[in-house]
PDB file of C-alpha atoms in Angstrom:
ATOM      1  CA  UNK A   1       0.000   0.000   0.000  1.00 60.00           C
ATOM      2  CA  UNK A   2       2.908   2.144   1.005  1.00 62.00           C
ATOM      3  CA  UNK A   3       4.893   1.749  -2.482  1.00 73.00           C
ATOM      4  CA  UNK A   4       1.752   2.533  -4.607  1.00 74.00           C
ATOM      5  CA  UNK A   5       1.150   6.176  -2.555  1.00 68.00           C
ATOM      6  CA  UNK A   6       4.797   6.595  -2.596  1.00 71.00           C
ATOM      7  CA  UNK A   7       4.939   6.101  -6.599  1.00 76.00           C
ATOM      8  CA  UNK A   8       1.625   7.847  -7.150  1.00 74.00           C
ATOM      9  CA  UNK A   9       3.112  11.222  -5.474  1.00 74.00           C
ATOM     10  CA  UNK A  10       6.432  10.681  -7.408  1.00 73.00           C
ATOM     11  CA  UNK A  11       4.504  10.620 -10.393  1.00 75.00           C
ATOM     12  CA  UNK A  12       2.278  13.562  -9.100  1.00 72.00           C
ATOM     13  CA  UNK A  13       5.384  15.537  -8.587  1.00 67.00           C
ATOM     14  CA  UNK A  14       6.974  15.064 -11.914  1.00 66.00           C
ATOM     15  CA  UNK A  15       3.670  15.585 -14.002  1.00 75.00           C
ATOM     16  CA  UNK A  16       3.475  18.875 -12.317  1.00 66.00           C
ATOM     17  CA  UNK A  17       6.957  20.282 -12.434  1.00 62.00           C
ATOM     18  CA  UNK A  18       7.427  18.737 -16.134  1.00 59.00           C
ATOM     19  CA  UNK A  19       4.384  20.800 -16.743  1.00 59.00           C
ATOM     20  CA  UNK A  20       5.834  24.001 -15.472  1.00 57.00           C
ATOM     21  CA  UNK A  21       8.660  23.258 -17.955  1.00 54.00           C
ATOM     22  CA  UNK A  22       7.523  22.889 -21.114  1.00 51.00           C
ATOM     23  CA  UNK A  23       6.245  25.851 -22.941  1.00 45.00           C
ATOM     24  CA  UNK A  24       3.141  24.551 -24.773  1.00 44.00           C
ATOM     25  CA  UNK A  25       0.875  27.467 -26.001  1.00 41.00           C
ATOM     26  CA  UNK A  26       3.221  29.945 -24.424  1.00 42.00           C
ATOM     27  CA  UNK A  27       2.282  33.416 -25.485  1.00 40.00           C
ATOM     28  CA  UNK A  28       6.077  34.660 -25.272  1.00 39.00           C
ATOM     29  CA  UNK A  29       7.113  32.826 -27.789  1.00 38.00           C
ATOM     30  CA  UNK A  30      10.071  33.997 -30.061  1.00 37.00           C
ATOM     31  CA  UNK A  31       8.235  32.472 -33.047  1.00 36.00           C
ATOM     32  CA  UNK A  32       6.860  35.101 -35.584  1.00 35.00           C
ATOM     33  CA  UNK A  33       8.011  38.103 -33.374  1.00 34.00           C
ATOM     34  CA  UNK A  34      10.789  41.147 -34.385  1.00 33.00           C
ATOM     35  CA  UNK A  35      12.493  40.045 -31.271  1.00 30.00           C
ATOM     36  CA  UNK A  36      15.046  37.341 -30.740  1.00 31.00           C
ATOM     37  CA  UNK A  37      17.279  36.050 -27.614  1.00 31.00           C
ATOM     38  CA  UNK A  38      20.666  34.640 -28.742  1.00 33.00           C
ATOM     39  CA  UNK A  39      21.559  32.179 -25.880  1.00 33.00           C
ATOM     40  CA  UNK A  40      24.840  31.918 -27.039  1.00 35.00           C
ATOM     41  CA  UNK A  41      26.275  35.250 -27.218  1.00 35.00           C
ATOM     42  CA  UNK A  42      26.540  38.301 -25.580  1.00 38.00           C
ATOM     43  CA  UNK A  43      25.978  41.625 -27.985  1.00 37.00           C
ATOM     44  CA  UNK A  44      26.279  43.953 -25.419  1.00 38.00           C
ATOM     45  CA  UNK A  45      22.132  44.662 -26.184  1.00 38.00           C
ATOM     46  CA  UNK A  46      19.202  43.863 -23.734  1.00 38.00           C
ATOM     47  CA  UNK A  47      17.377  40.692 -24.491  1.00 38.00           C
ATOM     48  CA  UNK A  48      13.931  42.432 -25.963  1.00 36.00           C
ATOM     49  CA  UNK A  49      16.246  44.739 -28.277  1.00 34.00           C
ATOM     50  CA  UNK A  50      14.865  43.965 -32.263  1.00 34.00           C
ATOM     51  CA  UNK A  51      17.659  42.461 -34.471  1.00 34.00           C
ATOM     52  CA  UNK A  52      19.328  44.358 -36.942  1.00 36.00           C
ATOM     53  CA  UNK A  53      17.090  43.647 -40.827  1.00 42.00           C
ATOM     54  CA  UNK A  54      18.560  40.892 -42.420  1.00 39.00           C
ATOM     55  CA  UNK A  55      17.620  42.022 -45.606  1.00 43.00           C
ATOM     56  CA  UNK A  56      21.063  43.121 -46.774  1.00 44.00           C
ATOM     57  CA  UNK A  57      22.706  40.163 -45.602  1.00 47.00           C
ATOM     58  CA  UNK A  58      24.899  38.571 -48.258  1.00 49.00           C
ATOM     59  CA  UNK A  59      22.319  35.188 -48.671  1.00 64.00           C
ATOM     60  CA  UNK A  60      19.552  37.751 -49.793  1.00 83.00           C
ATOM     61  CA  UNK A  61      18.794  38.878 -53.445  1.00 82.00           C
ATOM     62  CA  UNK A  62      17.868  42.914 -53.718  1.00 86.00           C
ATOM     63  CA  UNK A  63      16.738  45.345 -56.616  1.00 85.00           C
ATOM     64  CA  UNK A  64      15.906  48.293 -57.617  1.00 85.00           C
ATOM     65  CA  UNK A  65      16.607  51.473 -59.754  1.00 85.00           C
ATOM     66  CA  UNK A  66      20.305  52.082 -60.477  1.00 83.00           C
ATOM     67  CA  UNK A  67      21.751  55.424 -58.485  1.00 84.00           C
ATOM     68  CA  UNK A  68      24.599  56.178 -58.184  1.00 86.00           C
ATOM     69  CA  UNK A  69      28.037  53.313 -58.415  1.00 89.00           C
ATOM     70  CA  UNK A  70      31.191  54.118 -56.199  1.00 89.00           C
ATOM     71  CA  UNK A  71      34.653  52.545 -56.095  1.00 91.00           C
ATOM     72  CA  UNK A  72      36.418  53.072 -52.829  1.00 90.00           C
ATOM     73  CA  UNK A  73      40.610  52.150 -52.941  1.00 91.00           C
ATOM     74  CA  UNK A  74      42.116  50.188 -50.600  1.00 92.00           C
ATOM     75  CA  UNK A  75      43.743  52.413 -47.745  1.00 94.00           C
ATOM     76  CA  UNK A  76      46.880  51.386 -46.380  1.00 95.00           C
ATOM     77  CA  UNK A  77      49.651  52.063 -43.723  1.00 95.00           C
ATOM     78  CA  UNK A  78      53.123  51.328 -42.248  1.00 96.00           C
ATOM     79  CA  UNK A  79      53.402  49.576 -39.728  1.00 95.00           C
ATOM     80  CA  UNK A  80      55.877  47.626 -37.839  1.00 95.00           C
ATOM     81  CA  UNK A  81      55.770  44.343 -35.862  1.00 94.00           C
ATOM     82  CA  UNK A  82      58.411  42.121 -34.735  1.00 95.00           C
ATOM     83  CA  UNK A  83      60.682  39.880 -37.031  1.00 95.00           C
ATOM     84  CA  UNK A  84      60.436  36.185 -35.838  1.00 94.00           C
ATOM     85  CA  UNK A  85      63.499  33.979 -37.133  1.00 94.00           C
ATOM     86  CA  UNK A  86      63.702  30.740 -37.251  1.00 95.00           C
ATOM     87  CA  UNK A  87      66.660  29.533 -34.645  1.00 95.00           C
ATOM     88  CA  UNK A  88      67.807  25.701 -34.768  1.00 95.00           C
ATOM     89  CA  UNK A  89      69.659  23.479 -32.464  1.00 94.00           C
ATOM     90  CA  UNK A  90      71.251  20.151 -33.248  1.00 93.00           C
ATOM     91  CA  UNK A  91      71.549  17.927 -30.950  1.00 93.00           C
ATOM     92  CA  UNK A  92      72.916  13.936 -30.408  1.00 93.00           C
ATOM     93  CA  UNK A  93      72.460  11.178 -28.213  1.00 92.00           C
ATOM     94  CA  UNK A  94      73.029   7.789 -27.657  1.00 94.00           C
ATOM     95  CA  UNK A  95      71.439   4.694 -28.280  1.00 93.00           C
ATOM     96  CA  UNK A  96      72.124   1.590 -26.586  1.00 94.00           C
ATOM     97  CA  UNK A  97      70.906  -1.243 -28.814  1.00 93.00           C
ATOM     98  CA  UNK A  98      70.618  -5.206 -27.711  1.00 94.00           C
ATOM     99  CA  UNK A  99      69.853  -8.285 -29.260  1.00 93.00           C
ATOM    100  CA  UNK A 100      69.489 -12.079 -27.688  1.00 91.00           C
ATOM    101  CA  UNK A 101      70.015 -15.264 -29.267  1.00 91.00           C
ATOM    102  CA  UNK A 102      70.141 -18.686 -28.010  1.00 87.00           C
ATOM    103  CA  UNK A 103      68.427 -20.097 -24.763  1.00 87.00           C
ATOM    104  CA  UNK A 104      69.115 -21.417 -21.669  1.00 84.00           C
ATOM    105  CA  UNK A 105      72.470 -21.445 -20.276  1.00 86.00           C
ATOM    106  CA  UNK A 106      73.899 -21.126 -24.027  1.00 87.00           C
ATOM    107  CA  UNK A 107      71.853 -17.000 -24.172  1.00 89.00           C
ATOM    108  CA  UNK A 108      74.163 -15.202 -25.712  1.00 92.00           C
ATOM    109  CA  UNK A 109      73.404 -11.032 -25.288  1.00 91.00           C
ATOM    110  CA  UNK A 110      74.976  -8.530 -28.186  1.00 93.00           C
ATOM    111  CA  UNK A 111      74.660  -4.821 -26.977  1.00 94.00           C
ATOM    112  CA  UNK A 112      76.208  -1.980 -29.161  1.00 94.00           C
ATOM    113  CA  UNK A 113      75.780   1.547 -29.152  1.00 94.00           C
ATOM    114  CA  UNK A 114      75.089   4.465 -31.749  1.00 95.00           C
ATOM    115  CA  UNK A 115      74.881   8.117 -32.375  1.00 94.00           C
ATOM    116  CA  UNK A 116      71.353  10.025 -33.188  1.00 93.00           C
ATOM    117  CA  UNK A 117      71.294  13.070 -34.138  1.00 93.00           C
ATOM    118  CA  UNK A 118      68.273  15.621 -33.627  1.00 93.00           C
ATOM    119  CA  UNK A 119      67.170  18.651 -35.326  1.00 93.00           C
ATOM    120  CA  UNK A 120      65.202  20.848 -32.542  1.00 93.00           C
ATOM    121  CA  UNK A 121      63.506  24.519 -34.245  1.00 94.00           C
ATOM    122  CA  UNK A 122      61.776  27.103 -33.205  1.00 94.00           C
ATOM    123  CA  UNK A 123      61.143  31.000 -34.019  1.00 95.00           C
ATOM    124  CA  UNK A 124      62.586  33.245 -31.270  1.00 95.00           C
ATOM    125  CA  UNK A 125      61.931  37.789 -31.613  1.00 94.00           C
ATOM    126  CA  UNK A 126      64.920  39.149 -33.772  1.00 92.00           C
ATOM    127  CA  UNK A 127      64.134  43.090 -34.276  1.00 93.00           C
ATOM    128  CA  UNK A 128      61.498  44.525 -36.050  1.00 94.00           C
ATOM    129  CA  UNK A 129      60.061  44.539 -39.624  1.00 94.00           C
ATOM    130  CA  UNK A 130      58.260  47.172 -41.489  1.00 95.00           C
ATOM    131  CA  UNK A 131      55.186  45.824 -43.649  1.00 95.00           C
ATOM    132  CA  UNK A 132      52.524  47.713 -45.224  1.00 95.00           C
ATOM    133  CA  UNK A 133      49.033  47.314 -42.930  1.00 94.00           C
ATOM    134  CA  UNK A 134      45.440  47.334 -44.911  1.00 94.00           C
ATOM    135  CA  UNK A 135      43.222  49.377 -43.022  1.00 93.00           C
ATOM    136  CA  UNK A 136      40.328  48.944 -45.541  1.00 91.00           C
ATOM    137  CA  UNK A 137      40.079  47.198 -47.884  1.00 90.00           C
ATOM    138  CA  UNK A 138      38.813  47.823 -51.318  1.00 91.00           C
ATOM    139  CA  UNK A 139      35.412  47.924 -51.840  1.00 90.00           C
ATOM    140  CA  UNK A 140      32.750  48.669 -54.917  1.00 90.00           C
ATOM    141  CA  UNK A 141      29.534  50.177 -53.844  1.00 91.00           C
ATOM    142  CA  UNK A 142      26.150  50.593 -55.961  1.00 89.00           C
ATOM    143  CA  UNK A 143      23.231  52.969 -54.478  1.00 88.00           C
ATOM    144  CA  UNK A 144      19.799  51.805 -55.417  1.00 86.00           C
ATOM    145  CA  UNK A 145      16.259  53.791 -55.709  1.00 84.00           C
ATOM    146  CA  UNK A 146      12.919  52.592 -55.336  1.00 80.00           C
ATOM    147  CA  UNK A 147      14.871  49.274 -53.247  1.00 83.00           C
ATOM    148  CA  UNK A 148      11.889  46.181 -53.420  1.00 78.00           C
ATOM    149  CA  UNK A 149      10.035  48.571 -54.879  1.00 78.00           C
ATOM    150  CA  UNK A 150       9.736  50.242 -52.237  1.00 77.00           C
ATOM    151  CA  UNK A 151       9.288  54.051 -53.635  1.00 76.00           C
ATOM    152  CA  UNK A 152      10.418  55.561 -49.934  1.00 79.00           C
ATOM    153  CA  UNK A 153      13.538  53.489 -50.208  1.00 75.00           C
ATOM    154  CA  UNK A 154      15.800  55.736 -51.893  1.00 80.00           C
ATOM    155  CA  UNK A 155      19.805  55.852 -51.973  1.00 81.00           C
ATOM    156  CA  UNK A 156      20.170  52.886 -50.181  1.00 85.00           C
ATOM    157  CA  UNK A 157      24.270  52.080 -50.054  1.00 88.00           C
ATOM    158  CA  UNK A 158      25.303  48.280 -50.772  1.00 89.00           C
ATOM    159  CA  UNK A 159      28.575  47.110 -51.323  1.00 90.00           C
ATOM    160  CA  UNK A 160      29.162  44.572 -54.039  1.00 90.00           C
ATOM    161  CA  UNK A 161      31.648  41.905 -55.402  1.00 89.00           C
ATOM    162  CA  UNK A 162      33.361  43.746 -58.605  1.00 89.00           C
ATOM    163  CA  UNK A 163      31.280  41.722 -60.987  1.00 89.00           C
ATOM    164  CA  UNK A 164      28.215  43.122 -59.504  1.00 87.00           C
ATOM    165  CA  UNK A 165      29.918  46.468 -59.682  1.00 88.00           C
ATOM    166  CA  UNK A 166      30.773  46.167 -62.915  1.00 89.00           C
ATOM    167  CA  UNK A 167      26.928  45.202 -64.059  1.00 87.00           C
ATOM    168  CA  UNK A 168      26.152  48.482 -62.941  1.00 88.00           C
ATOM    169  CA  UNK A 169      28.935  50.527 -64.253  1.00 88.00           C
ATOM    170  CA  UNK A 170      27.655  49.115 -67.546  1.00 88.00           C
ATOM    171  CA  UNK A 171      23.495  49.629 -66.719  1.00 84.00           C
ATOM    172  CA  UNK A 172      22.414  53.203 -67.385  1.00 83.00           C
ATOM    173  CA  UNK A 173      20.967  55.141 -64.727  1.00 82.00           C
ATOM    174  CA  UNK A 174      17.265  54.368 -63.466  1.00 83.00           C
ATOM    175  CA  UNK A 175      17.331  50.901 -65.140  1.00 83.00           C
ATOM    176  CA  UNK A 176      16.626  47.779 -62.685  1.00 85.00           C
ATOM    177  CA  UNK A 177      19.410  46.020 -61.165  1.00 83.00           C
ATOM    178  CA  UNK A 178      18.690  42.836 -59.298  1.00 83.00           C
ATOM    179  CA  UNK A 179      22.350  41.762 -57.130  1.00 85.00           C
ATOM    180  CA  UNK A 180      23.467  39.987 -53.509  1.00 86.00           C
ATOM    181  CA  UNK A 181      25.150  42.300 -51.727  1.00 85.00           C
ATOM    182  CA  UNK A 182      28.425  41.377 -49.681  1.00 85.00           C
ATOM    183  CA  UNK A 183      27.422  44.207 -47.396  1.00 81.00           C
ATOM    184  CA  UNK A 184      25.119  46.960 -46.615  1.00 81.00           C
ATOM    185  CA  UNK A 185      26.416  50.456 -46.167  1.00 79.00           C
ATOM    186  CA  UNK A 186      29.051  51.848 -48.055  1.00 78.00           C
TER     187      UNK A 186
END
Protein backbone atom coordinates (compact mmCIF):
# COMPACT_ATOMS: atom_id res chain seq x y z
CA UNK A 1 0.00 0.00 0.00
CA UNK A 2 2.91 2.14 1.01
CA UNK A 3 4.89 1.75 -2.48
CA UNK A 4 1.75 2.53 -4.61
CA UNK A 5 1.15 6.18 -2.56
CA UNK A 6 4.80 6.59 -2.60
CA UNK A 7 4.94 6.10 -6.60
CA UNK A 8 1.63 7.85 -7.15
CA UNK A 9 3.11 11.22 -5.47
CA UNK A 10 6.43 10.68 -7.41
CA UNK A 11 4.50 10.62 -10.39
CA UNK A 12 2.28 13.56 -9.10
CA UNK A 13 5.38 15.54 -8.59
CA UNK A 14 6.97 15.06 -11.91
CA UNK A 15 3.67 15.58 -14.00
CA UNK A 16 3.47 18.88 -12.32
CA UNK A 17 6.96 20.28 -12.43
CA UNK A 18 7.43 18.74 -16.13
CA UNK A 19 4.38 20.80 -16.74
CA UNK A 20 5.83 24.00 -15.47
CA UNK A 21 8.66 23.26 -17.96
CA UNK A 22 7.52 22.89 -21.11
CA UNK A 23 6.24 25.85 -22.94
CA UNK A 24 3.14 24.55 -24.77
CA UNK A 25 0.88 27.47 -26.00
CA UNK A 26 3.22 29.95 -24.42
CA UNK A 27 2.28 33.42 -25.48
CA UNK A 28 6.08 34.66 -25.27
CA UNK A 29 7.11 32.83 -27.79
CA UNK A 30 10.07 34.00 -30.06
CA UNK A 31 8.23 32.47 -33.05
CA UNK A 32 6.86 35.10 -35.58
CA UNK A 33 8.01 38.10 -33.37
CA UNK A 34 10.79 41.15 -34.39
CA UNK A 35 12.49 40.04 -31.27
CA UNK A 36 15.05 37.34 -30.74
CA UNK A 37 17.28 36.05 -27.61
CA UNK A 38 20.67 34.64 -28.74
CA UNK A 39 21.56 32.18 -25.88
CA UNK A 40 24.84 31.92 -27.04
CA UNK A 41 26.27 35.25 -27.22
CA UNK A 42 26.54 38.30 -25.58
CA UNK A 43 25.98 41.62 -27.99
CA UNK A 44 26.28 43.95 -25.42
CA UNK A 45 22.13 44.66 -26.18
CA UNK A 46 19.20 43.86 -23.73
CA UNK A 47 17.38 40.69 -24.49
CA UNK A 48 13.93 42.43 -25.96
CA UNK A 49 16.25 44.74 -28.28
CA UNK A 50 14.86 43.97 -32.26
CA UNK A 51 17.66 42.46 -34.47
CA UNK A 52 19.33 44.36 -36.94
CA UNK A 53 17.09 43.65 -40.83
CA UNK A 54 18.56 40.89 -42.42
CA UNK A 55 17.62 42.02 -45.61
CA UNK A 56 21.06 43.12 -46.77
CA UNK A 57 22.71 40.16 -45.60
CA UNK A 58 24.90 38.57 -48.26
CA UNK A 59 22.32 35.19 -48.67
CA UNK A 60 19.55 37.75 -49.79
CA UNK A 61 18.79 38.88 -53.45
CA UNK A 62 17.87 42.91 -53.72
CA UNK A 63 16.74 45.35 -56.62
CA UNK A 64 15.91 48.29 -57.62
CA UNK A 65 16.61 51.47 -59.75
CA UNK A 66 20.30 52.08 -60.48
CA UNK A 67 21.75 55.42 -58.48
CA UNK A 68 24.60 56.18 -58.18
CA UNK A 69 28.04 53.31 -58.42
CA UNK A 70 31.19 54.12 -56.20
CA UNK A 71 34.65 52.54 -56.10
CA UNK A 72 36.42 53.07 -52.83
CA UNK A 73 40.61 52.15 -52.94
CA UNK A 74 42.12 50.19 -50.60
CA UNK A 75 43.74 52.41 -47.75
CA UNK A 76 46.88 51.39 -46.38
CA UNK A 77 49.65 52.06 -43.72
CA UNK A 78 53.12 51.33 -42.25
CA UNK A 79 53.40 49.58 -39.73
CA UNK A 80 55.88 47.63 -37.84
CA UNK A 81 55.77 44.34 -35.86
CA UNK A 82 58.41 42.12 -34.73
CA UNK A 83 60.68 39.88 -37.03
CA UNK A 84 60.44 36.19 -35.84
CA UNK A 85 63.50 33.98 -37.13
CA UNK A 86 63.70 30.74 -37.25
CA UNK A 87 66.66 29.53 -34.65
CA UNK A 88 67.81 25.70 -34.77
CA UNK A 89 69.66 23.48 -32.46
CA UNK A 90 71.25 20.15 -33.25
CA UNK A 91 71.55 17.93 -30.95
CA UNK A 92 72.92 13.94 -30.41
CA UNK A 93 72.46 11.18 -28.21
CA UNK A 94 73.03 7.79 -27.66
CA UNK A 95 71.44 4.69 -28.28
CA UNK A 96 72.12 1.59 -26.59
CA UNK A 97 70.91 -1.24 -28.81
CA UNK A 98 70.62 -5.21 -27.71
CA UNK A 99 69.85 -8.28 -29.26
CA UNK A 100 69.49 -12.08 -27.69
CA UNK A 101 70.01 -15.26 -29.27
CA UNK A 102 70.14 -18.69 -28.01
CA UNK A 103 68.43 -20.10 -24.76
CA UNK A 104 69.11 -21.42 -21.67
CA UNK A 105 72.47 -21.44 -20.28
CA UNK A 106 73.90 -21.13 -24.03
CA UNK A 107 71.85 -17.00 -24.17
CA UNK A 108 74.16 -15.20 -25.71
CA UNK A 109 73.40 -11.03 -25.29
CA UNK A 110 74.98 -8.53 -28.19
CA UNK A 111 74.66 -4.82 -26.98
CA UNK A 112 76.21 -1.98 -29.16
CA UNK A 113 75.78 1.55 -29.15
CA UNK A 114 75.09 4.46 -31.75
CA UNK A 115 74.88 8.12 -32.38
CA UNK A 116 71.35 10.03 -33.19
CA UNK A 117 71.29 13.07 -34.14
CA UNK A 118 68.27 15.62 -33.63
CA UNK A 119 67.17 18.65 -35.33
CA UNK A 120 65.20 20.85 -32.54
CA UNK A 121 63.51 24.52 -34.25
CA UNK A 122 61.78 27.10 -33.21
CA UNK A 123 61.14 31.00 -34.02
CA UNK A 124 62.59 33.25 -31.27
CA UNK A 125 61.93 37.79 -31.61
CA UNK A 126 64.92 39.15 -33.77
CA UNK A 127 64.13 43.09 -34.28
CA UNK A 128 61.50 44.53 -36.05
CA UNK A 129 60.06 44.54 -39.62
CA UNK A 130 58.26 47.17 -41.49
CA UNK A 131 55.19 45.82 -43.65
CA UNK A 132 52.52 47.71 -45.22
CA UNK A 133 49.03 47.31 -42.93
CA UNK A 134 45.44 47.33 -44.91
CA UNK A 135 43.22 49.38 -43.02
CA UNK A 136 40.33 48.94 -45.54
CA UNK A 137 40.08 47.20 -47.88
CA UNK A 138 38.81 47.82 -51.32
CA UNK A 139 35.41 47.92 -51.84
CA UNK A 140 32.75 48.67 -54.92
CA UNK A 141 29.53 50.18 -53.84
CA UNK A 142 26.15 50.59 -55.96
CA UNK A 143 23.23 52.97 -54.48
CA UNK A 144 19.80 51.80 -55.42
CA UNK A 145 16.26 53.79 -55.71
CA UNK A 146 12.92 52.59 -55.34
CA UNK A 147 14.87 49.27 -53.25
CA UNK A 148 11.89 46.18 -53.42
CA UNK A 149 10.03 48.57 -54.88
CA UNK A 150 9.74 50.24 -52.24
CA UNK A 151 9.29 54.05 -53.63
CA UNK A 152 10.42 55.56 -49.93
CA UNK A 153 13.54 53.49 -50.21
CA UNK A 154 15.80 55.74 -51.89
CA UNK A 155 19.81 55.85 -51.97
CA UNK A 156 20.17 52.89 -50.18
CA UNK A 157 24.27 52.08 -50.05
CA UNK A 158 25.30 48.28 -50.77
CA UNK A 159 28.57 47.11 -51.32
CA UNK A 160 29.16 44.57 -54.04
CA UNK A 161 31.65 41.91 -55.40
CA UNK A 162 33.36 43.75 -58.61
CA UNK A 163 31.28 41.72 -60.99
CA UNK A 164 28.21 43.12 -59.50
CA UNK A 165 29.92 46.47 -59.68
CA UNK A 166 30.77 46.17 -62.92
CA UNK A 167 26.93 45.20 -64.06
CA UNK A 168 26.15 48.48 -62.94
CA UNK A 169 28.94 50.53 -64.25
CA UNK A 170 27.65 49.11 -67.55
CA UNK A 171 23.50 49.63 -66.72
CA UNK A 172 22.41 53.20 -67.39
CA UNK A 173 20.97 55.14 -64.73
CA UNK A 174 17.27 54.37 -63.47
CA UNK A 175 17.33 50.90 -65.14
CA UNK A 176 16.63 47.78 -62.69
CA UNK A 177 19.41 46.02 -61.17
CA UNK A 178 18.69 42.84 -59.30
CA UNK A 179 22.35 41.76 -57.13
CA UNK A 180 23.47 39.99 -53.51
CA UNK A 181 25.15 42.30 -51.73
CA UNK A 182 28.42 41.38 -49.68
CA UNK A 183 27.42 44.21 -47.40
CA UNK A 184 25.12 46.96 -46.61
CA UNK A 185 26.42 50.46 -46.17
CA UNK A 186 29.05 51.85 -48.06
Amino acid sequence: MFKRFATAAVTAVLIAGLGACGGGGDSNSAEGSDYSVDVGQDTGGGAGEPQPDTATTADTSVFGLRDQVRHRAARTTRATRPHMAKKCATTTRRVRHTTSTGSGTKRRTRTWYSTEHAKTCKKVRSGTETYTRVVRPEQWCVSLDDVGGDKSQDDVWYRVSRTAYDEAVATDQHKRLDFTPKHGGC
